[in-house]
Amino acid sequence: MTLDESVYRLSELACGMEMDVYRLGRMPDDYKPRLQQIRRICNKLLIGEYEVEGTDDADD
């Protein structure tokens, strides 16, 4: 997953959960797996574990 894809996925998960909280008035039933997905993506970003596009000519 590229950096952009990771950030977009984080945004989708967070906004989706936010909308569910507003709609339900509480955390959705599946909030734990969603938070785990968010945490995993954040951890990968923090340690730099993502694909970078256009690095083929980085040595030039």
mmCIF file of C-alpha atoms in Angstrom:
data_model
loop_
_atom_site.group_PDB
_atom_site.id
_atom_site.type_symbol
_atom_site.label_atom_id
_atom_site.label_comp_id
_atom_site.label_asym_id
_atom_site.label_seq_id
_atom_site.Cartn_x
_atom_site.Cartn_y
_atom_site.Cartn_z
ATOM 1 C CA MET A 1 0.000 0.000 0.000
ATOM 2 C CA THR A 2 1.388 3.412 -0.927
ATOM 3 C CA LEU A 3 1.558 6.379 1.424
ATOM 4 C CA ASP A 4 -1.378 8.057 -0.326
ATOM 5 C CA GLU A 5 -3.473 4.894 -0.176
ATOM 6 C CA SER A 6 -2.718 4.521 3.528
ATOM 7 C CA VAL A 7 -3.763 8.084 4.306
ATOM 8 C CA TYR A 8 -6.950 7.776 2.247
ATOM 9 C CA ARG A 9 -7.817 4.487 3.973
ATOM 10 C CA LEU A 10 -7.278 6.086 7.389
ATOM 11 C CA SER A 11 -9.567 8.919 6.387
ATOM 12 C CA GLU A 12 -12.258 6.520 5.156
ATOM 13 C CA LEU A 13 -12.172 4.466 8.345
ATOM 14 C CA ALA A 14 -12.206 7.480 10.658
ATOM 15 C CA CYS A 15 -14.944 9.345 8.779
ATOM 16 C CA GLY A 16 -17.049 6.202 8.527
ATOM 17 C CA MET A 17 -16.803 5.629 12.258
ATOM 18 C CA GLU A 18 -17.584 9.292 12.952
ATOM 19 C CA MET A 19 -20.718 9.123 10.797
ATOM 20 C CA ASP A 20 -21.842 5.939 12.550
ATOM 21 C CA VAL A 21 -21.382 7.581 15.959
ATOM 22 C CA TYR A 22 -23.510 10.547 14.893
ATOM 23 C CA ARG A 23 -26.145 8.247 13.410
ATOM 24 C CA LEU A 24 -26.281 5.806 16.338
ATOM 25 C CA GLY A 25 -25.473 8.180 19.186
ATOM 26 C CA ARG A 26 -22.852 5.694 20.408
ATOM 27 C CA MET A 27 -19.900 3.707 19.163
ATOM 28 C CA PRO A 28 -20.882 1.123 16.533
ATOM 29 C CA ASP A 29 -20.842 -2.550 17.506
ATOM 30 C CA ASP A 30 -17.803 -3.219 15.314
ATOM 31 C CA TYR A 31 -15.703 -0.347 16.667
ATOM 32 C CA LYS A 32 -12.883 -2.556 18.009
ATOM 33 C CA PRO A 33 -11.914 -4.106 14.647
ATOM 34 C CA ARG A 34 -12.159 -0.685 12.999
ATOM 35 C CA LEU A 35 -9.867 0.872 15.604
ATOM 36 C CA GLN A 36 -7.452 -2.042 15.171
ATOM 37 C CA GLN A 37 -7.313 -1.358 11.418
ATOM 38 C CA ILE A 38 -6.646 2.323 12.082
ATOM 39 C CA ARG A 39 -3.932 1.441 14.604
ATOM 40 C CA ARG A 40 -2.230 -0.997 12.207
ATOM 41 C CA ILE A 41 -2.143 1.568 9.409
ATOM 42 C CA CYS A 42 -0.802 4.246 11.785
ATOM 43 C CA ASN A 43 1.908 1.891 13.037
ATOM 44 C CA LYS A 44 2.982 1.079 9.474
ATOM 45 C CA LEU A 45 3.170 4.782 8.660
ATOM 46 C CA LEU A 46 5.171 5.520 11.811
ATOM 47 C CA ILE A 47 7.814 2.920 11.025
ATOM 48 C CA GLY A 48 7.882 3.845 7.337
ATOM 49 C CA GLU A 49 6.428 0.583 6.076
ATOM 50 C CA TYR A 50 4.766 1.748 2.879
ATOM 51 C CA GLU A 51 5.536 1.745 -0.825
ATOM 52 C CA VAL A 52 6.951 4.868 -2.400
ATOM 53 C CA GLU A 53 6.177 5.573 -6.034
ATOM 54 C CA GLY A 54 8.790 6.907 -8.430
ATOM 55 C CA THR A 55 11.906 5.827 -6.543
ATOM 56 C CA ASP A 56 13.480 4.061 -9.530
ATOM 57 C CA ASP A 57 15.619 7.087 -10.416
ATOM 58 C CA ALA A 58 16.463 8.091 -6.827
ATOM 59 C CA ASP A 59 20.145 7.233 -7.370
ATOM 60 C CA ASP A 60 20.536 9.708 -10.263
#
